[in-house]
Short mmCIF file of N, CA and C in Angstrom, two decimals:
data_model
loop_
_atom_site.label_atom_id
_atom_site.label_comp_id
_atom_site.label_asym_id
_atom_site.label_seq_id
_atom_site.Cartn_x
_atom_site.Cartn_y
_atom_site.Cartn_z
N MET A 1166 0.81 -1.19 0.00
CA MET A 1166 0.00 0.00 0.00
C MET A 1166 0.86 1.26 0.00
N TRP A 1167 1.96 1.29 0.77
CA TRP A 1167 2.83 2.46 0.79
C TRP A 1167 3.46 2.70 -0.56
N LYS A 1168 3.71 1.62 -1.28
CA LYS A 1168 4.33 1.73 -2.59
C LYS A 1168 3.48 2.61 -3.52
N TYR A 1169 2.18 2.37 -3.55
CA TYR A 1169 1.29 3.13 -4.42
C TYR A 1169 1.03 4.53 -3.89
N THR A 1170 0.97 4.69 -2.58
CA THR A 1170 0.76 6.00 -1.99
C THR A 1170 1.94 6.91 -2.28
N GLY A 1171 3.14 6.38 -2.20
CA GLY A 1171 4.34 7.17 -2.50
C GLY A 1171 4.35 7.63 -3.95
N ARG A 1172 3.99 6.73 -4.86
CA ARG A 1172 3.93 7.10 -6.28
C ARG A 1172 2.86 8.15 -6.53
N ALA A 1173 1.71 7.96 -5.92
CA ALA A 1173 0.61 8.91 -6.10
C ALA A 1173 1.01 10.29 -5.59
N THR A 1174 1.70 10.34 -4.46
CA THR A 1174 2.16 11.62 -3.91
C THR A 1174 3.16 12.27 -4.85
N LEU A 1175 4.09 11.47 -5.37
CA LEU A 1175 5.09 11.99 -6.29
C LEU A 1175 4.45 12.54 -7.56
N VAL A 1176 3.50 11.80 -8.12
CA VAL A 1176 2.82 12.25 -9.34
C VAL A 1176 2.01 13.51 -9.06
N ALA A 1177 1.31 13.57 -7.94
CA ALA A 1177 0.52 14.75 -7.60
C ALA A 1177 1.41 15.98 -7.40
N THR A 1178 2.54 15.81 -6.74
CA THR A 1178 3.47 16.92 -6.51
C THR A 1178 4.05 17.42 -7.83
N ALA A 1179 4.46 16.50 -8.68
CA ALA A 1179 5.03 16.88 -9.98
C ALA A 1179 4.00 17.60 -10.84
N THR A 1180 2.77 17.09 -10.86
CA THR A 1180 1.71 17.71 -11.64
C THR A 1180 1.40 19.12 -11.13
N ALA A 1181 1.31 19.28 -9.82
CA ALA A 1181 1.05 20.60 -9.25
C ALA A 1181 2.17 21.57 -9.59
N GLY A 1182 3.41 21.10 -9.55
CA GLY A 1182 4.55 21.96 -9.90
C GLY A 1182 4.49 22.40 -11.34
N LEU A 1183 4.13 21.49 -12.23
CA LEU A 1183 4.03 21.85 -13.65
C LEU A 1183 2.91 22.85 -13.88
N LEU A 1184 1.76 22.63 -13.24
CA LEU A 1184 0.63 23.54 -13.42
C LEU A 1184 0.92 24.92 -12.85
N LEU A 1185 1.51 24.98 -11.68
CA LEU A 1185 1.83 26.28 -11.09
C LEU A 1185 2.92 26.98 -11.88
N GLY A 1186 3.90 26.23 -12.34
CA GLY A 1186 4.97 26.81 -13.14
C GLY A 1186 4.45 27.36 -14.46
N ALA A 1187 3.46 26.71 -15.03
CA ALA A 1187 2.91 27.15 -16.31
C ALA A 1187 2.10 28.44 -16.17
N THR A 1188 1.59 28.72 -14.98
CA THR A 1188 0.78 29.92 -14.82
C THR A 1188 1.59 31.12 -14.35
N THR A 1189 2.84 30.92 -13.99
CA THR A 1189 3.68 32.01 -13.53
C THR A 1189 4.40 32.63 -14.72
N PRO A 1190 4.23 33.94 -14.96
CA PRO A 1190 4.92 34.56 -16.09
C PRO A 1190 6.43 34.50 -15.93
N ALA A 1191 7.10 34.21 -16.99
CA ALA A 1191 8.56 34.12 -16.96
C ALA A 1191 9.17 35.50 -17.21
N SER A 1192 10.31 35.72 -16.63
CA SER A 1192 11.06 36.93 -16.91
C SER A 1192 11.94 36.66 -18.13
N ALA A 1193 12.11 37.66 -18.96
CA ALA A 1193 12.90 37.46 -20.17
C ALA A 1193 13.94 38.56 -20.31
N MET A 1194 15.10 38.18 -20.81
CA MET A 1194 16.18 39.11 -21.09
C MET A 1194 16.64 38.82 -22.52
N THR A 1195 16.46 39.78 -23.42
CA THR A 1195 16.79 39.59 -24.82
C THR A 1195 17.87 40.58 -25.25
N PRO A 1196 19.10 40.09 -25.50
CA PRO A 1196 20.15 41.00 -25.98
C PRO A 1196 19.96 41.31 -27.47
N PHE A 1197 20.32 42.52 -27.86
CA PHE A 1197 20.29 42.94 -29.26
C PHE A 1197 21.71 42.91 -29.80
N LYS A 1198 21.84 42.87 -31.12
CA LYS A 1198 23.16 43.07 -31.74
C LYS A 1198 23.55 44.52 -31.52
N PRO A 1199 24.85 44.83 -31.47
CA PRO A 1199 25.26 46.23 -31.22
C PRO A 1199 24.78 47.19 -32.31
N THR A 1200 24.51 48.42 -31.91
CA THR A 1200 24.25 49.52 -32.83
C THR A 1200 25.56 50.29 -32.95
N TYR A 1201 26.12 50.36 -34.14
CA TYR A 1201 27.39 51.06 -34.36
C TYR A 1201 27.08 52.50 -34.73
N THR A 1202 27.82 53.45 -34.12
CA THR A 1202 27.47 54.86 -34.29
C THR A 1202 28.67 55.78 -34.10
N LEU A 1203 28.55 56.97 -34.68
CA LEU A 1203 29.44 58.07 -34.33
C LEU A 1203 28.85 58.72 -33.08
N ALA A 1204 29.66 59.46 -32.34
CA ALA A 1204 29.18 60.15 -31.14
C ALA A 1204 29.82 61.52 -31.06
N THR A 1205 29.20 62.43 -30.33
CA THR A 1205 29.74 63.77 -30.20
C THR A 1205 30.89 63.78 -29.20
N GLY A 1206 31.74 64.76 -29.33
CA GLY A 1206 32.86 64.92 -28.40
C GLY A 1206 34.11 64.23 -28.91
N TRP A 1207 35.07 64.97 -29.35
CA TRP A 1207 36.40 64.47 -29.69
C TRP A 1207 36.41 63.34 -30.71
N THR A 1208 35.64 63.45 -31.75
CA THR A 1208 35.65 62.49 -32.85
C THR A 1208 35.48 61.06 -32.33
N CYS A 1209 34.38 60.79 -31.71
CA CYS A 1209 34.13 59.47 -31.11
C CYS A 1209 33.34 58.57 -32.05
N ALA A 1210 33.61 57.29 -31.94
CA ALA A 1210 32.84 56.27 -32.64
C ALA A 1210 32.79 55.05 -31.72
N GLY A 1211 31.75 54.26 -31.88
CA GLY A 1211 31.67 53.07 -31.03
C GLY A 1211 30.38 52.32 -31.22
N GLU A 1212 29.96 51.66 -30.15
CA GLU A 1212 28.78 50.82 -30.23
C GLU A 1212 27.90 51.01 -29.00
N ILE A 1213 26.62 50.75 -29.20
CA ILE A 1213 25.67 50.76 -28.10
C ILE A 1213 25.13 49.35 -27.97
N ASP A 1214 25.31 48.78 -26.79
CA ASP A 1214 24.76 47.46 -26.49
C ASP A 1214 23.41 47.65 -25.83
N ALA A 1215 22.44 46.84 -26.22
CA ALA A 1215 21.08 46.97 -25.68
C ALA A 1215 20.55 45.61 -25.28
N THR A 1216 19.76 45.62 -24.23
CA THR A 1216 19.08 44.41 -23.76
C THR A 1216 17.65 44.79 -23.39
N ALA A 1217 16.68 44.01 -23.87
CA ALA A 1217 15.29 44.21 -23.50
C ALA A 1217 14.97 43.27 -22.34
N LEU A 1218 14.32 43.81 -21.31
CA LEU A 1218 13.93 43.03 -20.14
C LEU A 1218 12.43 43.16 -19.93
N SER A 1219 11.77 42.07 -19.62
CA SER A 1219 10.35 42.13 -19.30
C SER A 1219 10.00 40.95 -18.41
N GLY A 1220 8.92 41.09 -17.70
CA GLY A 1220 8.45 40.00 -16.86
C GLY A 1220 8.26 40.41 -15.42
N GLN A 1221 7.57 39.56 -14.70
CA GLN A 1221 7.24 39.82 -13.31
C GLN A 1221 8.52 39.99 -12.48
N GLY A 1222 8.54 40.99 -11.65
CA GLY A 1222 9.70 41.27 -10.82
C GLY A 1222 10.70 42.19 -11.50
N ILE A 1223 10.53 42.44 -12.79
CA ILE A 1223 11.43 43.33 -13.53
C ILE A 1223 10.68 44.59 -13.96
N THR A 1224 9.51 44.40 -14.56
CA THR A 1224 8.72 45.52 -15.04
C THR A 1224 7.28 45.36 -14.60
N ARG A 1225 6.47 46.36 -14.89
CA ARG A 1225 5.03 46.23 -14.66
C ARG A 1225 4.41 45.47 -15.83
N SER A 1226 3.22 44.98 -15.61
CA SER A 1226 2.50 44.24 -16.63
C SER A 1226 2.38 45.08 -17.91
N GLY A 1227 2.70 44.49 -19.06
CA GLY A 1227 2.58 45.20 -20.33
C GLY A 1227 3.68 46.19 -20.62
N GLU A 1228 4.78 46.14 -19.85
CA GLU A 1228 5.90 47.05 -20.07
C GLU A 1228 7.19 46.27 -20.30
N ALA A 1229 8.12 46.94 -20.97
CA ALA A 1229 9.47 46.40 -21.15
C ALA A 1229 10.47 47.46 -20.70
N GLN A 1230 11.59 47.02 -20.26
CA GLN A 1230 12.69 47.92 -19.88
C GLN A 1230 13.81 47.69 -20.89
N MET A 1231 14.26 48.75 -21.52
CA MET A 1231 15.38 48.65 -22.46
C MET A 1231 16.61 49.22 -21.76
N ARG A 1232 17.66 48.42 -21.64
CA ARG A 1232 18.90 48.85 -21.01
C ARG A 1232 19.93 49.12 -22.09
N LEU A 1233 20.58 50.28 -22.05
CA LEU A 1233 21.53 50.71 -23.08
C LEU A 1233 22.86 51.07 -22.43
N ARG A 1234 23.96 50.70 -23.09
CA ARG A 1234 25.29 51.05 -22.60
C ARG A 1234 26.20 51.30 -23.79
N GLY A 1235 26.91 52.44 -23.77
CA GLY A 1235 27.80 52.80 -24.86
C GLY A 1235 29.25 52.51 -24.55
N THR A 1236 29.97 52.09 -25.58
CA THR A 1236 31.42 51.91 -25.51
C THR A 1236 31.99 52.64 -26.72
N PHE A 1237 32.85 53.65 -26.47
CA PHE A 1237 33.33 54.51 -27.55
C PHE A 1237 34.85 54.60 -27.55
N TRP A 1238 35.39 54.95 -28.71
CA TRP A 1238 36.82 55.16 -28.89
C TRP A 1238 37.02 56.48 -29.62
N SER A 1239 38.16 57.11 -29.39
CA SER A 1239 38.49 58.36 -30.07
C SER A 1239 39.93 58.31 -30.55
N ALA A 1240 40.16 58.82 -31.76
CA ALA A 1240 41.51 58.87 -32.32
C ALA A 1240 42.16 60.23 -32.06
N THR A 1241 41.43 61.14 -31.40
CA THR A 1241 41.95 62.48 -31.15
C THR A 1241 42.86 62.47 -29.93
N PRO A 1242 44.12 62.90 -30.09
CA PRO A 1242 45.04 62.94 -28.95
C PRO A 1242 44.52 63.87 -27.85
N GLY A 1243 44.71 63.47 -26.61
CA GLY A 1243 44.29 64.29 -25.48
C GLY A 1243 42.80 64.27 -25.21
N SER A 1244 42.07 63.38 -25.87
CA SER A 1244 40.62 63.36 -25.71
C SER A 1244 40.18 62.61 -24.46
N HIS A 1245 41.11 62.07 -23.70
CA HIS A 1245 40.74 61.24 -22.56
C HIS A 1245 40.15 62.04 -21.40
N GLN A 1246 40.15 63.37 -21.48
CA GLN A 1246 39.53 64.16 -20.43
C GLN A 1246 38.03 64.34 -20.66
N SER A 1247 37.57 64.07 -21.84
CA SER A 1247 36.18 64.32 -22.18
C SER A 1247 35.50 63.01 -22.58
N GLY A 1248 34.19 62.98 -22.46
CA GLY A 1248 33.45 61.79 -22.82
C GLY A 1248 32.78 61.90 -24.17
N CYS A 1249 32.18 60.83 -24.57
CA CYS A 1249 31.45 60.75 -25.84
C CYS A 1249 29.98 60.55 -25.51
N THR A 1250 29.10 61.22 -26.24
CA THR A 1250 27.66 61.08 -26.01
C THR A 1250 26.93 60.98 -27.34
N VAL A 1251 25.76 60.36 -27.30
CA VAL A 1251 24.91 60.27 -28.48
C VAL A 1251 23.47 60.09 -28.02
N THR A 1252 22.55 60.82 -28.67
CA THR A 1252 21.12 60.63 -28.39
C THR A 1252 20.68 59.34 -29.05
N THR A 1253 20.08 58.47 -28.27
CA THR A 1253 19.70 57.14 -28.74
C THR A 1253 18.19 56.98 -28.63
N THR A 1254 17.57 56.54 -29.71
CA THR A 1254 16.12 56.37 -29.76
C THR A 1254 15.79 54.90 -29.96
N VAL A 1255 14.82 54.42 -29.18
CA VAL A 1255 14.29 53.07 -29.36
C VAL A 1255 12.89 53.23 -29.95
N GLU A 1256 12.71 52.77 -31.19
CA GLU A 1256 11.40 52.78 -31.85
C GLU A 1256 10.85 51.37 -31.75
N TRP A 1257 9.61 51.22 -31.27
CA TRP A 1257 9.05 49.90 -31.08
C TRP A 1257 7.68 49.78 -31.75
N ARG A 1258 7.33 48.54 -32.06
CA ARG A 1258 6.01 48.24 -32.63
C ARG A 1258 5.55 46.91 -32.06
N ASN A 1259 4.31 46.88 -31.56
CA ASN A 1259 3.72 45.65 -31.07
C ASN A 1259 3.16 44.90 -32.27
N LEU A 1260 3.75 43.76 -32.59
CA LEU A 1260 3.36 43.01 -33.78
C LEU A 1260 1.99 42.37 -33.65
N ASP A 1261 1.47 42.24 -32.43
CA ASP A 1261 0.15 41.63 -32.22
C ASP A 1261 -0.98 42.66 -32.23
N THR A 1262 -0.73 43.87 -31.72
CA THR A 1262 -1.79 44.88 -31.63
C THR A 1262 -1.63 46.02 -32.63
N GLY A 1263 -0.45 46.18 -33.19
CA GLY A 1263 -0.19 47.28 -34.12
C GLY A 1263 0.22 48.58 -33.44
N ALA A 1264 0.17 48.62 -32.11
CA ALA A 1264 0.58 49.83 -31.38
C ALA A 1264 2.07 50.08 -31.58
N GLY A 1265 2.47 51.32 -31.46
CA GLY A 1265 3.88 51.65 -31.62
C GLY A 1265 4.24 52.91 -30.86
N GLY A 1266 5.52 53.16 -30.76
CA GLY A 1266 5.98 54.35 -30.07
C GLY A 1266 7.49 54.43 -30.08
N SER A 1267 8.01 55.41 -29.37
CA SER A 1267 9.46 55.55 -29.27
C SER A 1267 9.81 56.24 -27.96
N ALA A 1268 11.05 56.09 -27.57
CA ALA A 1268 11.59 56.75 -26.38
C ALA A 1268 13.05 57.03 -26.65
N ALA A 1269 13.56 58.12 -26.09
CA ALA A 1269 14.95 58.51 -26.34
C ALA A 1269 15.66 58.86 -25.05
N THR A 1270 16.98 58.69 -25.06
CA THR A 1270 17.83 59.06 -23.93
C THR A 1270 19.24 59.33 -24.46
N VAL A 1271 20.08 59.90 -23.64
CA VAL A 1271 21.47 60.13 -24.02
C VAL A 1271 22.31 58.99 -23.46
N VAL A 1272 23.10 58.37 -24.33
CA VAL A 1272 24.03 57.31 -23.94
C VAL A 1272 25.43 57.92 -23.95
N ALA A 1273 26.18 57.68 -22.88
CA ALA A 1273 27.52 58.27 -22.74
C ALA A 1273 28.55 57.19 -22.47
N GLY A 1274 29.79 57.54 -22.75
CA GLY A 1274 30.90 56.64 -22.44
C GLY A 1274 32.21 57.38 -22.60
N GLY A 1275 33.24 56.85 -22.01
CA GLY A 1275 34.56 57.44 -22.15
C GLY A 1275 35.12 57.18 -23.53
N PRO A 1276 36.10 57.95 -23.99
CA PRO A 1276 36.64 57.81 -25.34
C PRO A 1276 37.74 56.76 -25.47
N SER A 1277 38.00 55.99 -24.42
CA SER A 1277 39.12 55.04 -24.49
C SER A 1277 38.68 53.58 -24.46
N GLY A 1278 37.44 53.31 -24.86
CA GLY A 1278 36.98 51.93 -24.95
C GLY A 1278 36.40 51.35 -23.67
N GLN A 1279 36.24 52.16 -22.64
CA GLN A 1279 35.62 51.68 -21.40
C GLN A 1279 34.10 51.84 -21.52
N PRO A 1280 33.32 50.82 -21.17
CA PRO A 1280 31.87 50.96 -21.23
C PRO A 1280 31.38 52.08 -20.30
N GLY A 1281 30.41 52.84 -20.78
CA GLY A 1281 29.83 53.91 -19.99
C GLY A 1281 28.77 53.38 -19.05
N PRO A 1282 28.08 54.27 -18.35
CA PRO A 1282 27.03 53.84 -17.43
C PRO A 1282 25.82 53.30 -18.19
N GLU A 1283 25.15 52.34 -17.59
CA GLU A 1283 23.94 51.78 -18.18
C GLU A 1283 22.79 52.75 -17.94
N VAL A 1284 22.00 53.00 -18.99
CA VAL A 1284 20.80 53.83 -18.86
C VAL A 1284 19.60 53.00 -19.28
N GLY A 1285 18.45 53.31 -18.72
CA GLY A 1285 17.26 52.53 -19.01
C GLY A 1285 16.12 53.37 -19.56
N LEU A 1286 15.31 52.74 -20.37
CA LEU A 1286 14.09 53.34 -20.91
C LEU A 1286 12.94 52.38 -20.63
N THR A 1287 11.82 52.89 -20.16
CA THR A 1287 10.63 52.06 -19.97
C THR A 1287 9.73 52.24 -21.18
N LEU A 1288 9.33 51.13 -21.77
CA LEU A 1288 8.48 51.14 -22.96
C LEU A 1288 7.12 50.54 -22.59
N ALA A 1289 6.05 51.32 -22.70
CA ALA A 1289 4.69 50.85 -22.41
C ALA A 1289 4.11 50.24 -23.68
N THR A 1290 4.54 49.03 -24.00
CA THR A 1290 4.21 48.38 -25.26
C THR A 1290 2.89 47.63 -25.25
N GLY A 1291 2.40 47.26 -24.08
CA GLY A 1291 1.29 46.33 -24.00
C GLY A 1291 1.81 44.92 -24.24
N ALA A 1292 0.98 43.94 -23.95
CA ALA A 1292 1.39 42.55 -24.11
C ALA A 1292 1.47 42.19 -25.59
N GLY A 1293 2.44 41.35 -25.93
CA GLY A 1293 2.58 40.88 -27.30
C GLY A 1293 4.02 40.74 -27.72
N ARG A 1294 4.19 40.42 -29.00
CA ARG A 1294 5.53 40.33 -29.59
C ARG A 1294 5.93 41.74 -30.01
N ILE A 1295 7.10 42.17 -29.58
CA ILE A 1295 7.55 43.54 -29.82
C ILE A 1295 8.78 43.52 -30.72
N GLU A 1296 8.75 44.36 -31.76
CA GLU A 1296 9.92 44.58 -32.60
C GLU A 1296 10.44 45.97 -32.26
N ALA A 1297 11.73 46.06 -31.95
CA ALA A 1297 12.32 47.35 -31.59
C ALA A 1297 13.56 47.61 -32.43
N THR A 1298 13.75 48.87 -32.81
CA THR A 1298 14.93 49.30 -33.56
C THR A 1298 15.63 50.39 -32.77
N ILE A 1299 16.94 50.27 -32.66
CA ILE A 1299 17.75 51.24 -31.92
C ILE A 1299 18.49 52.10 -32.94
N ARG A 1300 18.29 53.42 -32.84
CA ARG A 1300 18.92 54.38 -33.75
C ARG A 1300 19.57 55.49 -32.93
N THR A 1301 20.52 56.19 -33.56
CA THR A 1301 21.10 57.37 -32.93
C THR A 1301 20.84 58.57 -33.83
N THR A 1302 20.64 59.74 -33.23
CA THR A 1302 20.37 60.94 -34.00
C THR A 1302 21.23 62.08 -33.48
N PRO A 1303 21.62 62.97 -34.34
CA PRO A 1303 21.49 62.99 -35.79
C PRO A 1303 22.70 62.38 -36.49
N LEU A 1304 23.46 61.57 -35.80
CA LEU A 1304 24.74 61.08 -36.32
C LEU A 1304 24.59 59.79 -37.12
N ALA A 1305 25.60 59.55 -37.99
CA ALA A 1305 25.61 58.34 -38.80
C ALA A 1305 25.69 57.11 -37.90
N HIS A 1306 24.94 56.06 -38.28
CA HIS A 1306 24.91 54.85 -37.47
C HIS A 1306 24.43 53.66 -38.30
N LEU A 1307 24.64 52.47 -37.78
CA LEU A 1307 24.06 51.25 -38.32
C LEU A 1307 23.07 50.75 -37.27
N PRO A 1308 21.76 50.88 -37.52
CA PRO A 1308 20.78 50.52 -36.50
C PRO A 1308 20.76 49.02 -36.21
N SER A 1309 20.16 48.69 -35.09
CA SER A 1309 20.00 47.30 -34.69
C SER A 1309 18.53 47.05 -34.41
N THR A 1310 18.01 45.93 -34.89
CA THR A 1310 16.61 45.57 -34.68
C THR A 1310 16.54 44.21 -34.01
N GLY A 1311 15.63 44.09 -33.06
CA GLY A 1311 15.43 42.82 -32.37
C GLY A 1311 13.97 42.63 -32.02
N GLU A 1312 13.63 41.42 -31.60
CA GLU A 1312 12.26 41.09 -31.24
C GLU A 1312 12.25 40.41 -29.88
N PHE A 1313 11.25 40.76 -29.07
CA PHE A 1313 11.11 40.16 -27.75
C PHE A 1313 9.62 40.13 -27.39
N ALA A 1314 9.28 39.43 -26.31
CA ALA A 1314 7.89 39.29 -25.89
C ALA A 1314 7.65 40.02 -24.59
N VAL A 1315 6.47 40.61 -24.48
CA VAL A 1315 6.03 41.26 -23.25
C VAL A 1315 4.71 40.61 -22.85
N SER A 1316 4.58 40.26 -21.57
CA SER A 1316 3.37 39.60 -21.12
C SER A 1316 2.60 40.47 -20.13
N GLU A 1317 1.33 40.11 -19.95
CA GLU A 1317 0.52 40.72 -18.90
C GLU A 1317 0.51 39.76 -17.74
N PHE A 1318 0.57 40.29 -16.55
CA PHE A 1318 0.52 39.44 -15.36
C PHE A 1318 -0.18 40.17 -14.24
#
């Protein structure tokens, strides 16, 4: 009798774990390919790394957090006293609802290849599959586009 009771308990526990796990929204972290760009200040050029974050415990329901960090280099002698900056825009579109929008911030970094401080943007995208493009203005750049999911919880 104990043999069957033990199995039944094990099966019930495993099933409950699967069901509860399936109803809990997962947190997601989606890295983008770098956005290559020129930047202001002492002839700077470099890249902006971006990661989209969403999910319970990270953002509010229907929102995503975009984290941006710049790494820049300068060929100008004596430029190590000044930093490099670039206005960075994240344009997004919800592929499920058709909603869209954009948000911008300044990304900064030192001119000697050291990553700058991480900056964040909150995107109120609503739930769905989100396509986002990272651009810099008004300077020349190679944009980066990625896709991630945002859930309601």
